[in-house]
PDB file of C-alpha atoms and ligand atoms in Angstrom:
ATOM      1  CA  MET A 297      -9.989 -17.852  40.831  1.00 59.00           C
ATOM      2  CA  HIS A 298     -10.698 -14.771  38.752  1.00 69.00           C
ATOM      3  CA  ALA A 299     -10.564 -14.930  34.881  1.00 75.00           C
ATOM      4  CA  PRO A 300      -7.891 -12.593  33.654  1.00 81.00           C
ATOM      5  CA  GLY A 301      -9.135  -9.267  32.631  1.00 86.00           C
ATOM      6  CA  PRO A 302      -8.568  -7.496  29.178  1.00 89.00           C
ATOM      7  CA  PRO A 303      -4.984  -6.651  28.749  1.00 88.00           C
ATOM      8  CA  SER A 304      -3.993  -3.088  29.723  1.00 88.00           C
ATOM      9  CA  PRO A 305      -3.337  -0.458  27.080  1.00 81.00           C
ATOM     10  CA  GLU A 306       0.349  -0.637  27.998  1.00 80.00           C
ATOM     11  CA  ALA A 307       0.475  -4.353  27.640  1.00 85.00           C
ATOM     12  CA  LEU A 308      -1.120  -4.099  24.084  1.00 80.00           C
ATOM     13  CA  ARG A 309       1.290  -1.299  23.050  1.00 70.00           C
ATOM     14  CA  ALA A 310       4.231  -3.405  24.413  1.00 74.00           C
ATOM     15  CA  TRP A 311       3.004  -6.341  22.337  1.00 80.00           C
ATOM     16  CA  ALA A 312       2.560  -4.290  19.156  1.00 70.00           C
ATOM     17  CA  VAL A 313       6.114  -2.994  19.647  1.00 67.00           C
ATOM     18  CA  SER A 314       7.485  -6.346  19.836  1.00 76.00           C
ATOM     19  CA  LEU A 315       5.666  -7.571  16.698  1.00 78.00           C
ATOM     20  CA  VAL A 316       7.040  -4.512  14.716  1.00 70.00           C
ATOM     21  CA  ASP A 317      10.577  -5.305  16.024  1.00 74.00           C
ATOM     22  CA  ALA A 318      10.240  -8.962  15.250  1.00 82.00           C
ATOM     23  CA  ARG A 319       9.160  -8.199  11.713  1.00 80.00           C
ATOM     24  CA  GLU A 320      12.022  -5.761  11.246  1.00 77.00           C
ATOM     25  CA  GLU A 321      14.547  -8.246  12.464  1.00 84.00           C
ATOM     26  CA  GLU A 322      13.055 -11.016  10.037  1.00 89.00           C
ATOM     27  CA  ARG A 323      13.365  -8.576   7.135  1.00 88.00           C
ATOM     28  CA  LEU A 324      16.904  -7.670   8.140  1.00 88.00           C
ATOM     29  CA  ARG A 325      17.861 -11.356   8.204  1.00 92.00           C
ATOM     30  CA  ILE A 326      16.304 -12.025   4.937  1.00 93.00           C
ATOM     31  CA  ALA A 327      17.697  -8.743   3.194  1.00 91.00           C
ATOM     32  CA  ARG A 328      21.337  -9.652   4.613  1.00 91.00           C
ATOM     33  CA  GLY A 329      20.982 -13.141   3.329  1.00 92.00           C
ATOM     34  CA  MET A 330      19.940 -12.101  -0.128  1.00 92.00           C
ATOM     35  CA  HIS A 331      22.540  -9.386  -0.305  1.00 90.00           C
ATOM     36  CA  ASP A 332      25.553 -11.394   1.115  1.00 92.00           C
ATOM     37  CA  GLU A 333      24.883 -14.949   0.079  1.00 94.00           C
ATOM     38  CA  LEU A 334      23.166 -14.426  -3.342  1.00 94.00           C
ATOM     39  CA  GLY A 335      25.595 -11.668  -4.133  1.00 93.00           C
ATOM     40  CA  GLN A 336      28.559 -13.814  -3.507  1.00 95.00           C
ATOM     41  CA  LEU A 337      27.179 -16.684  -5.493  1.00 96.00           C
ATOM     42  CA  LEU A 338      26.297 -14.392  -8.446  1.00 96.00           C
ATOM     43  CA  THR A 339      29.918 -12.946  -8.250  1.00 96.00           C
ATOM     44  CA  ALA A 340      31.277 -16.429  -8.418  1.00 97.00           C
ATOM     45  CA  LEU A 341      29.102 -17.136 -11.418  1.00 96.00           C
ATOM     46  CA  GLN A 342      30.502 -14.001 -13.097  1.00 96.00           C
ATOM     47  CA  LEU A 343      34.147 -15.214 -12.629  1.00 96.00           C
ATOM     48  CA  GLU A 344      33.365 -18.767 -13.912  1.00 96.00           C
ATOM     49  CA  LEU A 345      31.867 -17.161 -17.069  1.00 95.00           C
ATOM     50  CA  ALA A 346      34.878 -14.880 -17.362  1.00 94.00           C
ATOM     51  CA  SER A 347      37.238 -17.824 -17.495  1.00 95.00           C
ATOM     52  CA  LEU A 348      34.761 -19.661 -19.958  1.00 94.00           C
ATOM     53  CA  ALA A 349      34.971 -16.646 -22.250  1.00 94.00           C
ATOM     54  CA  LEU A 350      38.684 -17.165 -22.380  1.00 94.00           C
ATOM     55  CA  VAL A 351      38.445 -20.696 -23.900  1.00 94.00           C
ATOM     56  CA  ALA A 352      35.380 -20.282 -25.972  1.00 91.00           C
ATOM     57  CA  LYS A 353      36.211 -21.251 -29.543  1.00 91.00           C
ATOM     58  CA  GLU A 354      33.101 -20.617 -31.589  1.00 93.00           C
ATOM     59  CA  PRO A 355      31.816 -16.969 -32.005  1.00 94.00           C
ATOM     60  CA  ALA A 356      28.321 -18.327 -31.272  1.00 94.00           C
ATOM     61  CA  GLN A 357      29.576 -19.578 -27.780  1.00 94.00           C
ATOM     62  CA  ALA A 358      31.224 -16.138 -27.142  1.00 94.00           C
ATOM     63  CA  GLN A 359      27.964 -14.540 -27.838  1.00 95.00           C
ATOM     64  CA  ARG A 360      25.901 -16.700 -25.550  1.00 95.00           C
ATOM     65  CA  ILE A 361      28.454 -16.001 -22.777  1.00 95.00           C
ATOM     66  CA  VAL A 362      28.105 -12.292 -23.229  1.00 95.00           C
ATOM     67  CA  SER A 363      24.328 -12.604 -22.791  1.00 96.00           C
ATOM     68  CA  MET A 364      24.678 -14.796 -19.671  1.00 96.00           C
ATOM     69  CA  LYS A 365      26.964 -12.153 -18.362  1.00 96.00           C
ATOM     70  CA  ALA A 366      24.340  -9.532 -18.991  1.00 97.00           C
ATOM     71  CA  LEU A 367      21.582 -11.730 -17.287  1.00 97.00           C
ATOM     72  CA  ILE A 368      23.539 -12.138 -14.231  1.00 97.00           C
ATOM     73  CA  ASP A 369      24.255  -8.333 -14.093  1.00 96.00           C
ATOM     74  CA  GLU A 370      20.466  -7.876 -14.164  1.00 97.00           C
ATOM     75  CA  THR A 371      19.984 -10.461 -11.479  1.00 97.00           C
ATOM     76  CA  MET A 372      22.401  -8.641  -9.214  1.00 95.00           C
ATOM     77  CA  VAL A 373      20.648  -5.458  -9.694  1.00 93.00           C
ATOM     78  CA  ALA A 374      17.280  -7.080  -8.860  1.00 94.00           C
ATOM     79  CA  VAL A 375      18.723  -8.909  -5.922  1.00 94.00           C
ATOM     80  CA  ARG A 376      20.066  -5.583  -4.597  1.00 90.00           C
ATOM     81  CA  ARG A 377      16.627  -3.857  -5.198  1.00 88.00           C
ATOM     82  CA  ILE A 378      14.629  -6.483  -3.571  1.00 91.00           C
ATOM     83  CA  SER A 379      16.973  -6.598  -0.652  1.00 90.00           C
ATOM     84  CA  ASP A 380      16.942  -2.907  -0.228  1.00 85.00           C
ATOM     85  CA  ASP A 381      13.099  -2.795  -0.286  1.00 82.00           C
ATOM     86  CA  LEU A 382      13.078  -5.436   2.586  1.00 85.00           C
ATOM     87  CA  ARG A 383      15.434  -3.457   4.586  1.00 85.00           C
ATOM     88  CA  PRO A 384      17.880  -0.761   3.700  1.00 87.00           C
ATOM     89  CA  LEU A 385      21.093  -2.357   4.896  1.00 87.00           C
ATOM     90  CA  MET A 386      22.851   0.984   5.059  1.00 88.00           C
ATOM     91  CA  LEU A 387      20.808   1.858   7.960  1.00 90.00           C
ATOM     92  CA  ASP A 388      22.123  -0.998  10.089  1.00 87.00           C
ATOM     93  CA  ASP A 389      25.773  -0.554   8.596  1.00 89.00           C
ATOM     94  CA  LEU A 390      26.037   3.145   8.734  1.00 92.00           C
ATOM     95  CA  GLY A 391      23.100   4.681  10.793  1.00 95.00           C
ATOM     96  CA  LEU A 392      20.273   6.985   9.745  1.00 96.00           C
ATOM     97  CA  ASN A 393      22.281  10.071   9.044  1.00 97.00           C
ATOM     98  CA  ALA A 394      24.869   8.482   6.750  1.00 96.00           C
ATOM     99  CA  ALA A 395      22.148   6.599   4.997  1.00 95.00           C
ATOM    100  CA  VAL A 396      20.228   9.724   4.331  1.00 97.00           C
ATOM    101  CA  GLU A 397      23.365  11.324   3.030  1.00 96.00           C
ATOM    102  CA  SER A 398      24.049   8.471   0.764  1.00 93.00           C
ATOM    103  CA  LEU A 399      20.381   8.819  -0.509  1.00 94.00           C
ATOM    104  CA  ALA A 400      21.120  12.469  -1.051  1.00 96.00           C
ATOM    105  CA  ARG A 401      24.242  11.865  -3.099  1.00 96.00           C
ATOM    106  CA  THR A 402      22.614   9.362  -5.282  1.00 92.00           C
ATOM    107  CA  ALA A 403      19.536  11.592  -5.981  1.00 94.00           C
ATOM    108  CA  ALA A 404      21.944  14.596  -6.567  1.00 96.00           C
ATOM    109  CA  SER A 405      24.063  12.770  -9.205  1.00 94.00           C
ATOM    110  CA  ARG A 406      21.046  11.087 -10.908  1.00 91.00           C
ATOM    111  CA  MET A 407      19.100  14.458 -11.280  1.00 94.00           C
ATOM    112  CA  GLY A 408      22.221  16.649 -11.759  1.00 95.00           C
ATOM    113  CA  ILE A 409      21.020  19.029  -8.922  1.00 96.00           C
ATOM    114  CA  GLU A 410      22.205  20.314  -5.401  1.00 96.00           C
ATOM    115  CA  VAL A 411      20.996  18.133  -2.555  1.00 98.00           C
ATOM    116  CA  THR A 412      22.109  19.377   0.856  1.00 98.00           C
ATOM    117  CA  VAL A 413      21.749  17.461   4.039  1.00 98.00           C
ATOM    118  CA  ARG A 414      21.959  18.850   7.593  1.00 98.00           C
ATOM    119  CA  HIS A 415      21.710  16.679  10.677  1.00 98.00           C
ATOM    120  CA  ASP A 416      22.880  16.402  14.185  1.00 97.00           C
ATOM    121  CA  GLU A 417      26.272  15.019  14.968  1.00 96.00           C
ATOM    122  CA  ALA A 418      24.889  11.787  16.504  1.00 95.00           C
ATOM    123  CA  ASP A 419      22.305   9.466  15.052  1.00 95.00           C
ATOM    124  CA  PRO A 420      18.820  10.043  16.711  1.00 93.00           C
ATOM    125  CA  PRO A 421      18.125   7.534  19.484  1.00 91.00           C
ATOM    126  CA  ILE A 422      15.185   5.912  17.901  1.00 89.00           C
ATOM    127  CA  GLN A 423      13.790   2.537  17.062  1.00 83.00           C
ATOM    128  CA  PRO A 424      14.942   0.746  14.081  1.00 82.00           C
ATOM    129  CA  SER A 425      11.464   0.714  12.566  1.00 78.00           C
ATOM    130  CA  VAL A 426      11.285   4.430  13.021  1.00 87.00           C
ATOM    131  CA  ALA A 427      14.737   4.969  11.427  1.00 90.00           C
ATOM    132  CA  THR A 428      13.286   2.763   8.481  1.00 87.00           C
ATOM    133  CA  ALA A 429      10.295   4.971   8.290  1.00 88.00           C
ATOM    134  CA  LEU A 430      12.272   8.144   8.173  1.00 93.00           C
ATOM    135  CA  TYR A 431      14.484   6.722   5.502  1.00 93.00           C
ATOM    136  CA  ARG A 432      11.463   5.729   3.394  1.00 89.00           C
ATOM    137  CA  ILE A 433      10.059   9.087   3.747  1.00 93.00           C
ATOM    138  CA  VAL A 434      13.290  10.741   2.441  1.00 96.00           C
ATOM    139  CA  GLN A 435      13.392   8.206  -0.349  1.00 93.00           C
ATOM    140  CA  GLU A 436       9.722   9.011  -1.524  1.00 93.00           C
ATOM    141  CA  ALA A 437      10.427  12.812  -1.142  1.00 96.00           C
ATOM    142  CA  LEU A 438      13.445  12.658  -3.356  1.00 96.00           C
ATOM    143  CA  THR A 439      11.656  10.467  -5.895  1.00 94.00           C
ATOM    144  CA  ASN A 440       8.854  13.107  -5.994  1.00 95.00           C
ATOM    145  CA  VAL A 441      11.373  15.775  -6.544  1.00 96.00           C
ATOM    146  CA  ALA A 442      12.801  13.897  -9.431  1.00 95.00           C
ATOM    147  CA  ARG A 443       9.415  13.162 -10.975  1.00 94.00           C
ATOM    148  CA  HIS A 444       7.564  16.324 -10.433  1.00 95.00           C
ATOM    149  CA  ALA A 445       9.352  19.266  -8.972  1.00 96.00           C
ATOM    150  CA  HIS A 446      11.580  20.558 -11.904  1.00 96.00           C
ATOM    151  CA  ALA A 447      13.832  21.720  -8.912  1.00 96.00           C
ATOM    152  CA  THR A 448      17.612  22.752  -8.856  1.00 96.00           C
ATOM    153  CA  ASP A 449      18.047  22.575  -5.151  1.00 96.00           C
ATOM    154  CA  VAL A 450      16.773  20.416  -2.321  1.00 97.00           C
ATOM    155  CA  SER A 451      17.515  20.530   1.389  1.00 97.00           C
ATOM    156  CA  ILE A 452      17.010  17.910   3.853  1.00 98.00           C
ATOM    157  CA  ASP A 453      17.241  18.761   7.455  1.00 98.00           C
ATOM    158  CA  LEU A 454      16.940  15.972  10.114  1.00 98.00           C
ATOM    159  CA  ARG A 455      17.283  17.021  13.878  1.00 97.00           C
ATOM    160  CA  MET A 456      16.205  16.431  17.347  1.00 96.00           C
ATOM    161  CA  GLN A 457      14.028  18.947  19.023  1.00 95.00           C
ATOM    162  CA  GLY A 458      13.319  18.185  22.453  1.00 93.00           C
ATOM    163  CA  ARG A 459      11.538  14.799  22.558  1.00 92.00           C
ATOM    164  CA  GLU A 460      10.842  14.834  18.792  1.00 94.00           C
ATOM    165  CA  ILE A 461      12.638  14.140  15.662  1.00 96.00           C
ATOM    166  CA  VAL A 462      12.021  16.558  12.887  1.00 97.00           C
ATOM    167  CA  LEU A 463      12.588  15.857   9.163  1.00 98.00           C
ATOM    168  CA  LYS A 464      12.188  18.793   6.562  1.00 98.00           C
ATOM    169  CA  VAL A 465      12.543  18.331   2.887  1.00 97.00           C
ATOM    170  CA  GLU A 466      12.386  21.382   0.871  1.00 97.00           C
ATOM    171  CA  ASP A 467      12.840  22.046  -2.854  1.00 97.00           C
ATOM    172  CA  ASN A 468      12.576  25.092  -5.131  1.00 96.00           C
ATOM    173  CA  GLY A 469      10.540  23.561  -7.802  1.00 96.00           C
ATOM    174  CA  VAL A 470       6.991  24.075  -9.053  1.00 96.00           C
ATOM    175  CA  GLY A 471       5.534  23.513  -5.659  1.00 95.00           C
ATOM    176  CA  LEU A 472       2.661  21.121  -4.694  1.00 94.00           C
ATOM    177  CA  PRO A 473      -0.882  21.049  -6.376  1.00 91.00           C
ATOM    178  CA  GLU A 474      -3.827  21.647  -4.187  1.00 88.00           C
ATOM    179  CA  ASP A 475      -4.963  18.122  -4.419  1.00 86.00           C
ATOM    180  CA  ALA A 476      -1.503  16.538  -3.856  1.00 87.00           C
ATOM    181  CA  LEU A 477      -2.922  14.167  -1.094  1.00 84.00           C
ATOM    182  CA  GLU A 478      -5.704  12.881  -3.311  1.00 82.00           C
ATOM    183  CA  ARG A 479      -3.343  11.660  -5.907  1.00 74.00           C
ATOM    184  CA  THR A 480      -1.613   8.578  -4.576  1.00 67.00           C
ATOM    185  CA  GLY A 481       0.925   5.989  -5.004  1.00 63.00           C
ATOM    186  CA  SER A 482       1.936   3.026  -2.667  1.00 59.00           C
ATOM    187  CA  TRP A 483       4.689   4.904  -1.072  1.00 64.00           C
ATOM    188  CA  GLY A 484       3.124   8.312  -2.183  1.00 88.00           C
ATOM    189  CA  LEU A 485       2.251  11.145   0.136  1.00 92.00           C
ATOM    190  CA  ARG A 486      -1.004   9.463   1.537  1.00 89.00           C
ATOM    191  CA  GLY A 487       1.149   6.344   2.423  1.00 85.00           C
ATOM    192  CA  LEU A 488       3.687   8.593   4.233  1.00 88.00           C
ATOM    193  CA  LEU A 489       0.790  10.292   6.220  1.00 89.00           C
ATOM    194  CA  GLU A 490      -0.455   6.958   7.203  1.00 83.00           C
ATOM    195  CA  ARG A 491       3.016   5.873   8.333  1.00 82.00           C
ATOM    196  CA  VAL A 492       3.555   8.860  10.249  1.00 89.00           C
ATOM    197  CA  ASN A 493       0.224   8.748  11.889  1.00 85.00           C
ATOM    198  CA  LEU A 494       1.045   5.171  13.046  1.00 80.00           C
ATOM    199  CA  CYS A 495       4.139   6.458  14.731  1.00 84.00           C
ATOM    200  CA  GLY A 496       2.126   9.109  16.512  1.00 87.00           C
ATOM    201  CA  GLY A 497       3.738  11.872  14.550  1.00 93.00           C
ATOM    202  CA  ALA A 498       2.539  14.787  12.453  1.00 96.00           C
ATOM    203  CA  LEU A 499       3.215  15.567   8.816  1.00 96.00           C
ATOM    204  CA  VAL A 500       2.796  18.916   7.115  1.00 96.00           C
ATOM    205  CA  LEU A 501       2.794  19.734   3.381  1.00 95.00           C
ATOM    206  CA  GLU A 502       3.064  23.276   2.157  1.00 95.00           C
ATOM    207  CA  ASN A 503       4.555  25.517  -0.477  1.00 95.00           C
ATOM    208  CA  ALA A 504       6.999  27.974   0.912  1.00 83.00           C
ATOM    209  CA  PRO A 505       6.217  31.444  -0.270  1.00 82.00           C
ATOM    210  CA  GLY A 506       8.250  31.987  -3.481  1.00 79.00           C
ATOM    211  CA  SER A 507       9.745  28.585  -3.625  1.00 83.00           C
ATOM    212  CA  GLY A 508       8.719  24.959  -4.097  1.00 95.00           C
ATOM    213  CA  ALA A 509       7.345  22.123  -1.959  1.00 97.00           C
ATOM    214  CA  ARG A 510       8.084  21.702   1.702  1.00 96.00           C
ATOM    215  CA  MET A 511       7.338  18.690   3.786  1.00 97.00           C
ATOM    216  CA  THR A 512       7.842  18.713   7.550  1.00 97.00           C
ATOM    217  CA  VAL A 513       7.536  15.262   9.636  1.00 97.00           C
ATOM    218  CA  ARG A 514       7.631  15.370  13.402  1.00 96.00           C
ATOM    219  CA  LEU A 515       7.823  11.942  15.221  1.00 94.00           C
ATOM    220  CA  PRO A 516       8.167  11.354  18.857  1.00 91.00           C
ATOM    221  CA  ILE A 517      11.662   9.677  19.561  1.00 88.00           C
ATOM    222  CA  ASP A 518      10.035   6.904  21.552  1.00 82.00           C
ATOM    223  CA  ALA A 519       7.683   6.100  18.615  1.00 71.00           C
ATOM    224  CA  ALA A 520       7.676   2.361  17.783  1.00 63.00           C
ATOM    225  CA  GLY A 521       5.376   1.559  14.858  1.00 54.00           C
ATOM    226  CA  GLY A 522       5.196   1.718  11.264  1.00 47.00           C
ATOM    227  CA  SER A 523       8.062  -0.477   9.748  1.00 45.00           C
ATOM    228  CA  ALA A 524       8.304  -0.808   6.060  1.00 45.00           C
TER     229      ALA A 524
HETATM  230  N1  ADP B 189       8.209  17.981  -4.652  1.00 63.02           N
HETATM  231  C1  ADP B 189       7.156  18.142  -5.374  1.00 63.02           C
HETATM  232  N2  ADP B 189       6.861  19.087  -6.184  1.00 63.02           N
HETATM  233  C2  ADP B 189       5.741  19.202  -6.949  1.00 63.02           C
HETATM  234  N3  ADP B 189       4.740  18.362  -6.803  1.00 63.02           N
HETATM  235  C3  ADP B 189       4.809  17.363  -6.136  1.00 63.02           C
HETATM  236  C4  ADP B 189       5.973  16.970  -5.374  1.00 63.02           C
HETATM  237  N4  ADP B 189       5.826  16.033  -4.615  1.00 63.02           N
HETATM  238  C5  ADP B 189       4.474  15.549  -4.951  1.00 63.02           C
HETATM  239  N5  ADP B 189       3.975  16.216  -5.910  1.00 63.02           N
HETATM  240  C6  ADP B 189       2.706  16.179  -6.571  1.00 63.02           C
HETATM  241  O1  ADP B 189       1.779  15.519  -5.619  1.00 63.02           O
HETATM  242  C7  ADP B 189       1.256  14.356  -6.341  1.00 63.02           C
HETATM  243  C8  ADP B 189       1.235  13.240  -5.379  1.00 63.02           C
HETATM  244  O2  ADP B 189       2.365  12.686  -4.781  1.00 63.02           O
HETATM  245  P1  ADP B 189       2.570  11.108  -4.594  1.00 63.02           P
HETATM  246  O3  ADP B 189       1.441  10.829  -3.522  1.00 63.02           O
HETATM  247  O4  ADP B 189       3.892  10.897  -4.103  1.00 63.02           O
HETATM  248  O5  ADP B 189       2.145  10.451  -5.912  1.00 63.02           O
HETATM  249  P2  ADP B 189       3.136   9.978  -7.333  1.00 63.02           P
HETATM  250  O6  ADP B 189       4.431  10.443  -6.972  1.00 63.02           O
HETATM  251  O7  ADP B 189       3.097   8.612  -7.363  1.00 63.02           O
HETATM  252  O8  ADP B 189       2.456  10.796  -8.343  1.00 63.02           O
HETATM  253  C9  ADP B 189       2.077  14.065  -7.457  1.00 63.02           C
HETATM  254  O9  ADP B 189       1.454  13.477  -8.510  1.00 63.02           O
HETATM  255  C10 ADP B 189       2.601  15.439  -7.874  1.00 63.02           C
HETATM  256  O10 ADP B 189       1.552  16.113  -8.552  1.00 63.02           O
HETATM  257 MG1   MG B 190       5.558   9.914  -5.157  1.00 63.02          MG
END
């Protein structure tokens, strides 16, 4: 009998894809559990406290109830944030296009600026992990606009071009500094670059003449890796 040879590149790639998918499924399960179960329990606690507030006799008791309600509100926000960090449930519930639109709406109302989104009619046929990567990239790009750009307009364009999905985020702010890629945060531009490379894609950062920063990401639609 022959000893088995080393696994083929195709087998290794399939294995890597299945690991990424398994991790994404696990994150989805935990995020869903946090969001649904903890969310329901915390809502029930709020209701219990509201009925307790009706029968509280002492002002000191009423005061305690108010601060407990505030604590529960904070806990709800934290649960939502942690769950969203694990896996943005909107991606599974609504699809990538609608999730990106929702990010844009939130960013627009937070910053008081115009954020326009253009995308194909249908969601792109990509792996959940790739949709997650694109969602995170848009999230980071919008956070950067809020932090650094002083822009009044942002446009997001998400479209299929042949076998690639192309994401463009452009603002009309101050533009990127020369050393943008040397300054880093965990989901900063360097993190995006690594994520895009892992998916076998390409990232271009530039300043459009006479306007602000422009980021272009191209990912092959059959990319598998790089869930966040
Ligand atoms: N849209 C933008 N407009 C202008 N400058 C930007 C923009 N996005 C990023 N930058 C610059 O690039 C740097 C690196 O960005 P990033 O890696 O996301 O790190 P962080 O946001 O944590 O500072 C920022 O510190 C900022 O100077
Ligand atoms: Mg940043």
